[in-house]
Amino acid sequence: MASPTLVASRVMTTNPASAPGGSTTVATVVAAMQEWYPPVWAEDWDRVGLVVGEPAAPVGRILLAVDCVPETVEQAVDLGADMMVVHHPLLLRGVHSVATTTYKGAVVHRLIRSGIALLVAHTNADVASPGVGDALATRLGLVELRTPRPDERHPMRVGRLPQARPLAELAGYVAERLPATAVGVRVAGDPSREVRTIAVVGGAGDTFLAEASAAGVDAFLTADLRHHPASEHLAGGGPALLDAPHWATERPWLDALAVQLRTSLSIDTIVSDVVTDVWTVHAPSRAEKERP
Ligand SMILES: [Zn+2]
């Protein structure tokens, strides 16, 4: 988990006037989310669904965030949210205590004492359509979106840039379009390589390198790439790589989901701008500083 930085702007798209009369409950939100992101679509190791909350409790305002961490929970409390919908599971592995002396126990207590329910949609949202990948691809302006395997749910989206760009220039384009983080975007491959088609996977996409090669695209954008798999992938003639901050690749989905929740359930939705990406500082290297 991160030590998140609070970005300067915490101005949200709130509209208190639209707060409902209390007809929406935690159960209503869970039912809608289950319809859009069936829990059976989640990976076996994943833990999705309602983590904290009473089904009959009324919901007027939801805070959406990538991570349920003390900083986003405090934001939910400040904003008077009744529920948080997040991407990453708070409790993934077995726990034997939620005492406040533990990091996650303190979070659970803060949620319960503040009357805030918590719902997780993770790998079930990754493979949904529309889902995390569609929101990321749309944010990058990709068109003609498809999944690599027709008739199969998959977190990868393949699309075309409206106009081809050299890889180095594409990195700047991507960095500008994605939500701002301290680190920005790293690129692997020939900087002058012309890129027209891209595969994207939100979050850690290390395991999809071979699939990106098979998709026949010019570049693959994901997060959390590592030296050896990336270097072997490039040596094997695979697409160029763009390594983006994990949080930034998943954050666009929250905007799409916020609209969907707001219009379907007539509730107030707010997307958290607390940057929970783990990397908080990027110091330019000497080569970077000396570049003309
Ligand atoms: Zn993730």
Short mmCIF file of N, CA, C and O in Angstrom, two decimals, residues 130-256:
data_model
loop_
_atom_site.label_atom_id
_atom_site.label_comp_id
_atom_site.label_asym_id
_atom_site.label_seq_id
_atom_site.Cartn_x
_atom_site.Cartn_y
_atom_site.Cartn_z
N PRO A 130 -18.44 -2.76 -20.89
CA PRO A 130 -17.27 -1.92 -20.60
C PRO A 130 -16.69 -2.21 -19.22
O PRO A 130 -17.41 -2.53 -18.29
N GLY A 131 -15.36 -2.08 -19.15
CA GLY A 131 -14.66 -2.31 -17.90
C GLY A 131 -13.41 -1.45 -17.82
O GLY A 131 -13.30 -0.41 -18.50
N VAL A 132 -12.46 -1.89 -17.01
CA VAL A 132 -11.25 -1.10 -16.74
C VAL A 132 -10.47 -0.84 -18.04
O VAL A 132 -10.00 0.27 -18.29
N GLY A 133 -10.34 -1.87 -18.88
CA GLY A 133 -9.57 -1.74 -20.12
C GLY A 133 -10.19 -0.77 -21.10
O GLY A 133 -9.50 0.00 -21.77
N ASP A 134 -11.52 -0.80 -21.19
CA ASP A 134 -12.20 0.12 -22.12
C ASP A 134 -12.00 1.57 -21.70
O ASP A 134 -11.76 2.44 -22.53
N ALA A 135 -12.10 1.80 -20.38
CA ALA A 135 -11.95 3.18 -19.87
C ALA A 135 -10.53 3.68 -20.14
O ALA A 135 -10.33 4.83 -20.54
N LEU A 136 -9.54 2.81 -19.95
CA LEU A 136 -8.14 3.18 -20.21
C LEU A 136 -7.93 3.48 -21.70
O LEU A 136 -7.35 4.51 -22.07
N ALA A 137 -8.42 2.58 -22.55
CA ALA A 137 -8.26 2.76 -24.00
C ALA A 137 -8.95 4.02 -24.49
O ALA A 137 -8.41 4.77 -25.31
N THR A 138 -10.14 4.28 -23.95
CA THR A 138 -10.89 5.47 -24.36
C THR A 138 -10.16 6.73 -23.92
O THR A 138 -10.10 7.72 -24.65
N ARG A 139 -9.59 6.67 -22.72
CA ARG A 139 -8.82 7.82 -22.20
C ARG A 139 -7.66 8.15 -23.12
O ARG A 139 -7.24 9.30 -23.25
N LEU A 140 -7.10 7.11 -23.75
CA LEU A 140 -5.96 7.32 -24.65
C LEU A 140 -6.41 7.64 -26.08
O LEU A 140 -5.58 7.78 -26.98
N GLY A 141 -7.72 7.72 -26.26
CA GLY A 141 -8.24 8.08 -27.58
C GLY A 141 -8.19 6.96 -28.60
O GLY A 141 -8.29 7.20 -29.81
N LEU A 142 -8.05 5.71 -28.14
CA LEU A 142 -7.98 4.58 -29.08
C LEU A 142 -9.35 4.32 -29.72
O LEU A 142 -10.38 4.48 -29.06
N VAL A 143 -9.32 3.92 -30.96
CA VAL A 143 -10.57 3.60 -31.67
C VAL A 143 -10.53 2.16 -32.15
O VAL A 143 -9.48 1.50 -32.10
N GLU A 144 -11.65 1.69 -32.62
CA GLU A 144 -11.80 0.30 -33.12
C GLU A 144 -11.35 -0.70 -32.05
O GLU A 144 -10.56 -1.62 -32.31
N LEU A 145 -11.87 -0.52 -30.83
CA LEU A 145 -11.48 -1.38 -29.71
C LEU A 145 -11.99 -2.81 -29.87
O LEU A 145 -13.10 -3.04 -30.30
N ARG A 146 -11.14 -3.75 -29.48
CA ARG A 146 -11.54 -5.16 -29.45
C ARG A 146 -10.74 -5.89 -28.38
O ARG A 146 -9.74 -5.37 -27.87
N THR A 147 -11.20 -7.09 -28.01
CA THR A 147 -10.43 -7.93 -27.11
C THR A 147 -9.56 -8.84 -27.98
O THR A 147 -9.90 -9.11 -29.13
N PRO A 148 -8.44 -9.34 -27.45
CA PRO A 148 -7.56 -10.14 -28.29
C PRO A 148 -8.18 -11.47 -28.72
O PRO A 148 -7.85 -12.00 -29.78
N ARG A 149 -9.07 -12.02 -27.89
CA ARG A 149 -9.73 -13.29 -28.24
C ARG A 149 -11.22 -13.04 -28.36
O ARG A 149 -11.89 -12.79 -27.35
N PRO A 150 -11.75 -13.09 -29.57
CA PRO A 150 -13.19 -12.86 -29.71
C PRO A 150 -13.97 -13.91 -28.90
O PRO A 150 -13.52 -15.03 -28.78
N ASP A 151 -15.09 -13.55 -28.40
CA ASP A 151 -15.97 -14.47 -27.63
C ASP A 151 -15.39 -14.86 -26.29
O ASP A 151 -15.84 -15.83 -25.68
N GLU A 152 -14.37 -14.17 -25.82
CA GLU A 152 -13.82 -14.53 -24.52
C GLU A 152 -13.57 -13.26 -23.72
O GLU A 152 -13.02 -12.30 -24.25
N ARG A 153 -13.95 -13.28 -22.44
CA ARG A 153 -13.69 -12.11 -21.59
C ARG A 153 -12.20 -12.02 -21.33
O ARG A 153 -11.52 -13.03 -21.10
N HIS A 154 -11.67 -10.81 -21.40
CA HIS A 154 -10.22 -10.63 -21.30
C HIS A 154 -9.94 -9.21 -20.81
O HIS A 154 -10.66 -8.29 -21.20
N PRO A 155 -8.92 -9.00 -19.97
CA PRO A 155 -8.64 -7.63 -19.51
C PRO A 155 -7.97 -6.76 -20.58
O PRO A 155 -7.91 -5.54 -20.43
N MET A 156 -7.44 -7.37 -21.65
CA MET A 156 -6.72 -6.58 -22.67
C MET A 156 -7.69 -5.98 -23.68
O MET A 156 -8.67 -6.59 -24.06
N ARG A 157 -7.37 -4.74 -24.06
CA ARG A 157 -8.07 -4.11 -25.18
C ARG A 157 -7.06 -3.75 -26.23
O ARG A 157 -5.96 -3.27 -25.91
N VAL A 158 -7.43 -3.98 -27.47
CA VAL A 158 -6.56 -3.65 -28.60
C VAL A 158 -7.26 -2.57 -29.40
O VAL A 158 -8.47 -2.66 -29.64
N GLY A 159 -6.51 -1.54 -29.79
CA GLY A 159 -7.13 -0.44 -30.53
C GLY A 159 -6.12 0.28 -31.40
O GLY A 159 -4.93 -0.06 -31.41
N ARG A 160 -6.62 1.28 -32.10
CA ARG A 160 -5.78 2.03 -33.04
C ARG A 160 -5.77 3.49 -32.62
O ARG A 160 -6.81 4.04 -32.21
N LEU A 161 -4.59 4.11 -32.72
CA LEU A 161 -4.49 5.55 -32.48
C LEU A 161 -5.07 6.26 -33.70
O LEU A 161 -4.87 5.81 -34.83
N PRO A 162 -5.77 7.38 -33.49
CA PRO A 162 -6.31 8.10 -34.65
C PRO A 162 -5.21 8.50 -35.63
O PRO A 162 -5.43 8.60 -36.82
N GLN A 163 -3.99 8.69 -35.07
CA GLN A 163 -2.88 9.06 -35.96
C GLN A 163 -1.60 8.40 -35.43
O GLN A 163 -1.38 8.35 -34.22
N ALA A 164 -0.80 7.84 -36.35
CA ALA A 164 0.42 7.14 -35.94
C ALA A 164 1.42 8.14 -35.35
O ALA A 164 1.48 9.30 -35.77
N ARG A 165 2.18 7.68 -34.34
CA ARG A 165 3.18 8.55 -33.70
C ARG A 165 4.43 7.74 -33.42
O ARG A 165 4.34 6.56 -33.11
N PRO A 166 5.61 8.41 -33.46
CA PRO A 166 6.82 7.71 -33.02
C PRO A 166 6.69 7.39 -31.53
O PRO A 166 6.07 8.15 -30.79
N LEU A 167 7.30 6.28 -31.11
CA LEU A 167 7.16 5.80 -29.73
C LEU A 167 7.47 6.89 -28.69
O LEU A 167 6.72 7.06 -27.72
N ALA A 168 8.57 7.62 -28.88
CA ALA A 168 8.97 8.63 -27.90
C ALA A 168 7.89 9.71 -27.76
O ALA A 168 7.60 10.17 -26.65
N GLU A 169 7.31 10.09 -28.89
CA GLU A 169 6.26 11.12 -28.87
C GLU A 169 4.99 10.56 -28.22
O GLU A 169 4.28 11.26 -27.49
N LEU A 170 4.74 9.28 -28.48
CA LEU A 170 3.57 8.63 -27.90
C LEU A 170 3.64 8.63 -26.37
O LEU A 170 2.62 8.81 -25.70
N ALA A 171 4.85 8.47 -25.84
CA ALA A 171 5.01 8.45 -24.38
C ALA A 171 4.51 9.77 -23.79
O ALA A 171 3.81 9.78 -22.77
N GLY A 172 4.86 10.88 -24.41
CA GLY A 172 4.41 12.19 -23.94
C GLY A 172 2.91 12.35 -24.06
O GLY A 172 2.24 12.86 -23.16
N TYR A 173 2.37 11.85 -25.16
CA TYR A 173 0.92 11.89 -25.40
C TYR A 173 0.18 11.12 -24.31
O TYR A 173 -0.80 11.60 -23.72
N VAL A 174 0.69 9.91 -23.98
CA VAL A 174 0.07 9.06 -22.96
C VAL A 174 0.17 9.72 -21.58
O VAL A 174 -0.80 9.78 -20.83
N ALA A 175 1.36 10.26 -21.28
CA ALA A 175 1.57 10.89 -19.97
C ALA A 175 0.62 12.07 -19.78
O ALA A 175 0.16 12.33 -18.67
N GLU A 176 0.31 12.77 -20.86
CA GLU A 176 -0.61 13.91 -20.76
C GLU A 176 -2.04 13.49 -20.59
O GLU A 176 -2.84 14.16 -19.94
N ARG A 177 -2.39 12.36 -21.19
CA ARG A 177 -3.78 11.91 -21.15
C ARG A 177 -4.15 11.19 -19.86
O ARG A 177 -5.28 11.24 -19.41
N LEU A 178 -3.18 10.47 -19.27
CA LEU A 178 -3.47 9.72 -18.05
C LEU A 178 -3.51 10.65 -16.84
O LEU A 178 -2.90 11.72 -16.85
N PRO A 179 -4.23 10.24 -15.78
CA PRO A 179 -4.23 11.05 -14.56
C PRO A 179 -2.80 11.29 -14.08
O PRO A 179 -1.95 10.40 -14.18
N ALA A 180 -2.53 12.48 -13.57
CA ALA A 180 -1.16 12.89 -13.23
C ALA A 180 -0.62 12.14 -12.01
O ALA A 180 -1.31 11.97 -11.01
N THR A 181 0.62 11.68 -12.12
CA THR A 181 1.34 11.05 -11.01
C THR A 181 2.75 11.60 -10.98
O THR A 181 3.18 12.28 -11.91
N ALA A 182 3.49 11.25 -9.92
CA ALA A 182 4.86 11.75 -9.79
C ALA A 182 5.78 11.14 -10.84
O ALA A 182 6.76 11.76 -11.27
N VAL A 183 5.51 9.92 -11.26
CA VAL A 183 6.49 9.17 -12.05
C VAL A 183 6.37 9.37 -13.56
O VAL A 183 7.36 9.47 -14.26
N GLY A 184 5.17 9.43 -14.09
CA GLY A 184 5.02 9.56 -15.54
C GLY A 184 5.14 8.22 -16.24
O GLY A 184 4.86 7.19 -15.63
N VAL A 185 5.55 8.23 -17.50
CA VAL A 185 5.51 7.03 -18.33
C VAL A 185 6.91 6.65 -18.81
O VAL A 185 7.66 7.51 -19.27
N ARG A 186 7.27 5.37 -18.67
CA ARG A 186 8.55 4.86 -19.19
C ARG A 186 8.28 4.07 -20.47
O ARG A 186 7.23 3.45 -20.62
N VAL A 187 9.27 4.08 -21.34
CA VAL A 187 9.12 3.40 -22.62
C VAL A 187 10.28 2.46 -22.85
O VAL A 187 11.41 2.76 -22.47
N ALA A 188 10.01 1.30 -23.44
CA ALA A 188 11.06 0.36 -23.82
C ALA A 188 10.93 0.04 -25.30
O ALA A 188 9.85 -0.27 -25.77
N GLY A 189 12.05 0.15 -26.01
CA GLY A 189 12.04 -0.10 -27.45
C GLY A 189 12.61 1.09 -28.20
O GLY A 189 12.96 2.10 -27.60
N ASP A 190 12.71 0.96 -29.51
CA ASP A 190 13.27 2.01 -30.37
C ASP A 190 12.38 3.26 -30.31
O ASP A 190 11.22 3.22 -30.73
N PRO A 191 12.91 4.40 -29.79
CA PRO A 191 12.08 5.60 -29.63
C PRO A 191 11.48 6.11 -30.94
O PRO A 191 10.45 6.79 -30.92
N SER A 192 12.10 5.77 -32.07
CA SER A 192 11.59 6.29 -33.34
C SER A 192 10.58 5.33 -33.99
O SER A 192 10.02 5.64 -35.04
N ARG A 193 10.37 4.19 -33.34
CA ARG A 193 9.43 3.22 -33.91
C ARG A 193 8.04 3.83 -34.07
O ARG A 193 7.49 4.44 -33.15
N GLU A 194 7.46 3.67 -35.24
CA GLU A 194 6.14 4.23 -35.52
C GLU A 194 5.05 3.36 -34.88
O GLU A 194 5.04 2.15 -35.06
N VAL A 195 4.17 3.99 -34.11
CA VAL A 195 3.13 3.23 -33.42
C VAL A 195 1.75 3.66 -33.93
O VAL A 195 1.40 4.84 -33.87
N ARG A 196 1.00 2.70 -34.39
CA ARG A 196 -0.38 2.97 -34.78
C ARG A 196 -1.36 2.13 -33.95
O ARG A 196 -2.39 2.62 -33.52
N THR A 197 -1.00 0.86 -33.71
CA THR A 197 -1.91 0.00 -32.95
C THR A 197 -1.33 -0.29 -31.56
O THR A 197 -0.12 -0.47 -31.41
N ILE A 198 -2.20 -0.31 -30.55
CA ILE A 198 -1.76 -0.49 -29.16
C ILE A 198 -2.66 -1.50 -28.46
O ILE A 198 -3.87 -1.52 -28.68
N ALA A 199 -2.03 -2.32 -27.61
CA ALA A 199 -2.78 -3.16 -26.67
C ALA A 199 -2.61 -2.53 -25.29
O ALA A 199 -1.52 -2.04 -24.97
N VAL A 200 -3.68 -2.52 -24.50
CA VAL A 200 -3.59 -1.96 -23.14
C VAL A 200 -4.17 -2.94 -22.13
O VAL A 200 -5.14 -3.65 -22.43
N VAL A 201 -3.56 -2.97 -20.94
CA VAL A 201 -4.10 -3.72 -19.80
C VAL A 201 -3.95 -2.81 -18.58
O VAL A 201 -2.83 -2.39 -18.27
N GLY A 202 -5.05 -2.51 -17.90
CA GLY A 202 -4.98 -1.71 -16.68
C GLY A 202 -4.35 -2.50 -15.55
O GLY A 202 -4.61 -3.70 -15.41
N GLY A 203 -3.51 -1.84 -14.74
CA GLY A 203 -2.85 -2.52 -13.61
C GLY A 203 -1.67 -3.34 -14.08
O GLY A 203 -1.13 -3.11 -15.17
N ALA A 204 -1.26 -4.31 -13.26
CA ALA A 204 -0.06 -5.10 -13.56
C ALA A 204 -0.33 -6.07 -14.72
O ALA A 204 -1.07 -7.03 -14.57
N GLY A 205 0.31 -5.80 -15.87
CA GLY A 205 0.04 -6.60 -17.07
C GLY A 205 1.21 -7.45 -17.52
O GLY A 205 1.25 -7.92 -18.65
N ASP A 206 2.16 -7.65 -16.62
CA ASP A 206 3.35 -8.46 -16.90
C ASP A 206 3.05 -9.79 -17.59
O ASP A 206 3.78 -10.22 -18.46
N THR A 207 1.97 -10.44 -17.16
CA THR A 207 1.67 -11.78 -17.65
C THR A 207 1.08 -11.78 -19.06
O THR A 207 0.84 -12.84 -19.62
N PHE A 208 0.84 -10.59 -19.61
CA PHE A 208 0.19 -10.53 -20.92
C PHE A 208 1.15 -10.13 -22.05
O PHE A 208 0.72 -9.76 -23.12
N LEU A 209 2.46 -10.20 -21.79
CA LEU A 209 3.44 -9.81 -22.81
C LEU A 209 3.29 -10.68 -24.06
O LEU A 209 3.28 -10.16 -25.19
N ALA A 210 3.18 -11.99 -23.88
CA ALA A 210 3.07 -12.90 -25.03
C ALA A 210 1.78 -12.64 -25.80
O ALA A 210 1.75 -12.67 -27.04
N GLU A 211 0.73 -12.35 -25.05
CA GLU A 211 -0.57 -12.08 -25.68
C GLU A 211 -0.51 -10.79 -26.51
O GLU A 211 -1.11 -10.71 -27.59
N ALA A 212 0.24 -9.80 -26.00
CA ALA A 212 0.39 -8.55 -26.75
C ALA A 212 1.15 -8.81 -28.05
O ALA A 212 0.81 -8.26 -29.10
N SER A 213 2.18 -9.67 -27.99
CA SER A 213 2.93 -10.02 -29.21
C SER A 213 2.00 -10.71 -30.19
O SER A 213 2.00 -10.40 -31.39
N ALA A 214 1.20 -11.64 -29.68
CA ALA A 214 0.30 -12.40 -30.55
C ALA A 214 -0.75 -11.50 -31.19
O ALA A 214 -1.23 -11.78 -32.29
N ALA A 215 -1.09 -10.40 -30.50
CA ALA A 215 -2.11 -9.48 -31.03
C ALA A 215 -1.57 -8.68 -32.23
O ALA A 215 -2.34 -8.03 -32.93
N GLY A 216 -0.25 -8.73 -32.45
CA GLY A 216 0.35 -8.08 -33.61
C GLY A 216 0.31 -6.56 -33.57
O GLY A 216 0.29 -5.90 -34.61
N VAL A 217 0.31 -5.99 -32.36
CA VAL A 217 0.25 -4.53 -32.23
C VAL A 217 1.66 -3.92 -32.27
O VAL A 217 2.66 -4.63 -32.15
N ASP A 218 1.72 -2.59 -32.41
CA ASP A 218 3.02 -1.90 -32.43
C ASP A 218 3.53 -1.64 -31.02
O ASP A 218 4.73 -1.52 -30.81
N ALA A 219 2.61 -1.49 -30.04
CA ALA A 219 3.02 -1.19 -28.67
C ALA A 219 2.04 -1.78 -27.67
O ALA A 219 0.87 -2.01 -27.99
N PHE A 220 2.55 -2.01 -26.46
CA PHE A 220 1.73 -2.55 -25.37
C PHE A 220 1.90 -1.65 -24.16
O PHE A 220 3.03 -1.40 -23.71
N LEU A 221 0.77 -1.15 -23.63
CA LEU A 221 0.82 -0.27 -22.46
C LEU A 221 0.19 -0.97 -21.26
O LEU A 221 -0.93 -1.47 -21.35
N THR A 222 0.93 -1.02 -20.16
CA THR A 222 0.40 -1.58 -18.93
C THR A 222 1.22 -1.00 -17.77
O THR A 222 1.90 0.01 -17.94
N ALA A 223 1.14 -1.64 -16.57
CA ALA A 223 1.87 -1.14 -15.40
C ALA A 223 2.71 -2.25 -14.79
O ALA A 223 2.50 -3.43 -15.08
N ASP A 224 3.67 -1.84 -13.96
CA ASP A 224 4.45 -2.78 -13.15
C ASP A 224 5.32 -3.73 -13.97
O ASP A 224 5.51 -4.90 -13.58
N LEU A 225 5.83 -3.29 -15.10
CA LEU A 225 6.69 -4.16 -15.92
C LEU A 225 8.06 -4.30 -15.26
O LEU A 225 8.55 -3.39 -14.60
N ARG A 226 8.67 -5.48 -15.47
CA ARG A 226 9.97 -5.77 -14.85
C ARG A 226 11.05 -5.95 -15.90
O ARG A 226 10.77 -6.29 -17.06
N HIS A 227 12.30 -5.74 -15.47
CA HIS A 227 13.45 -5.74 -16.36
C HIS A 227 13.56 -6.99 -17.24
O HIS A 227 13.58 -6.90 -18.46
N HIS A 228 13.66 -8.18 -16.63
CA HIS A 228 13.94 -9.38 -17.42
C HIS A 228 12.81 -9.78 -18.38
O HIS A 228 13.08 -10.00 -19.56
N PRO A 229 11.57 -9.83 -17.89
CA PRO A 229 10.50 -10.16 -18.85
C PRO A 229 10.41 -9.13 -19.98
O PRO A 229 10.20 -9.49 -21.14
N ALA A 230 10.60 -7.85 -19.65
CA ALA A 230 10.50 -6.79 -20.67
C ALA A 230 11.63 -6.93 -21.68
O ALA A 230 11.42 -6.83 -22.90
N SER A 231 12.84 -7.19 -21.17
CA SER A 231 13.99 -7.26 -22.06
C SER A 231 13.91 -8.50 -22.97
O SER A 231 14.20 -8.43 -24.16
N GLU A 232 13.45 -9.62 -22.41
CA GLU A 232 13.30 -10.82 -23.25
C GLU A 232 12.19 -10.64 -24.28
O GLU A 232 12.31 -11.10 -25.43
N HIS A 233 11.15 -9.96 -23.90
CA HIS A 233 10.03 -9.69 -24.80
C HIS A 233 10.50 -8.86 -26.00
O HIS A 233 10.18 -9.18 -27.15
N LEU A 234 11.30 -7.83 -25.73
CA LEU A 234 11.78 -6.98 -26.82
C LEU A 234 12.78 -7.72 -27.70
O LEU A 234 12.77 -7.59 -28.92
N ALA A 235 13.65 -8.54 -27.05
CA ALA A 235 14.63 -9.31 -27.81
C ALA A 235 13.93 -10.29 -28.74
O ALA A 235 14.46 -10.64 -29.81
N GLY A 236 12.75 -10.73 -28.34
CA GLY A 236 11.98 -11.67 -29.17
C GLY A 236 11.18 -10.98 -30.26
O GLY A 236 10.39 -11.61 -30.94
N GLY A 237 11.37 -9.67 -30.41
CA GLY A 237 10.69 -8.94 -31.48
C GLY A 237 9.29 -8.48 -31.12
O GLY A 237 8.51 -8.12 -32.00
N GLY A 238 8.96 -8.48 -29.84
CA GLY A 238 7.61 -8.07 -29.40
C GLY A 238 7.37 -6.59 -29.55
O GLY A 238 8.30 -5.83 -29.82
N PRO A 239 6.10 -6.17 -29.37
CA PRO A 239 5.76 -4.75 -29.47
C PRO A 239 6.53 -3.90 -28.45
O PRO A 239 6.93 -4.40 -27.40
N ALA A 240 6.72 -2.64 -28.79
CA ALA A 240 7.35 -1.68 -27.85
C ALA A 240 6.49 -1.63 -26.59
O ALA A 240 5.32 -1.95 -26.61
N LEU A 241 7.11 -1.22 -25.46
CA LEU A 241 6.40 -1.24 -24.18
C LEU A 241 6.28 0.16 -23.59
O LEU A 241 7.22 0.96 -23.67
N LEU A 242 5.12 0.43 -23.01
CA LEU A 242 4.93 1.66 -22.24
C LEU A 242 4.51 1.24 -20.85
O LEU A 242 3.50 0.55 -20.68
N ASP A 243 5.32 1.62 -19.87
CA ASP A 243 5.08 1.25 -18.47
C ASP A 243 4.52 2.48 -17.76
O ASP A 243 5.22 3.46 -17.53
N ALA A 244 3.23 2.42 -17.43
CA ALA A 244 2.54 3.57 -16.82
C ALA A 244 2.30 3.29 -15.34
O ALA A 244 2.29 2.14 -14.93
N PRO A 245 2.10 4.34 -14.54
CA PRO A 245 1.83 4.11 -13.11
C PRO A 245 0.55 3.29 -12.91
O PRO A 245 -0.46 3.54 -13.57
N HIS A 246 0.63 2.31 -12.03
CA HIS A 246 -0.48 1.38 -11.79
C HIS A 246 -1.79 2.13 -11.53
O HIS A 246 -2.80 1.88 -12.20
N TRP A 247 -1.77 3.07 -10.60
CA TRP A 247 -2.98 3.81 -10.23
C TRP A 247 -3.57 4.55 -11.44
O TRP A 247 -4.78 4.57 -11.65
N ALA A 248 -2.68 5.15 -12.25
CA ALA A 248 -3.13 5.97 -13.38
C ALA A 248 -3.83 5.14 -14.45
O ALA A 248 -4.70 5.64 -15.17
N THR A 249 -3.48 3.85 -14.56
CA THR A 249 -4.12 3.02 -15.59
C THR A 249 -5.51 2.55 -15.16
O THR A 249 -6.32 2.18 -16.00
N GLU A 250 -5.78 2.58 -13.85
CA GLU A 250 -7.07 2.10 -13.37
C GLU A 250 -8.03 3.22 -12.99
O GLU A 250 -9.24 3.03 -12.95
N ARG A 251 -7.48 4.38 -12.71
CA ARG A 251 -8.28 5.53 -12.31
C ARG A 251 -9.33 5.94 -13.36
O ARG A 251 -10.46 6.31 -12.97
N PRO A 252 -9.04 5.85 -14.69
CA PRO A 252 -10.06 6.26 -15.66
C PRO A 252 -11.37 5.47 -15.55
O PRO A 252 -12.46 6.00 -15.80
N TRP A 253 -11.27 4.22 -15.13
CA TRP A 253 -12.49 3.40 -14.99
C TRP A 253 -13.46 4.01 -13.97
O TRP A 253 -14.68 3.92 -14.15
N LEU A 254 -12.94 4.64 -12.94
CA LEU A 254 -13.80 5.20 -11.89
C LEU A 254 -14.71 6.30 -12.46
O LEU A 254 -15.86 6.42 -12.03
N ASP A 255 -14.19 7.07 -13.40
CA ASP A 255 -15.01 8.13 -14.01
C ASP A 255 -16.20 7.53 -14.74
O ASP A 255 -17.33 8.02 -14.62
N ALA A 256 -15.93 6.47 -15.50
CA ALA A 256 -17.01 5.81 -16.25
C ALA A 256 -18.02 5.18 -15.29
O ALA A 256 -19.23 5.31 -15.47
#
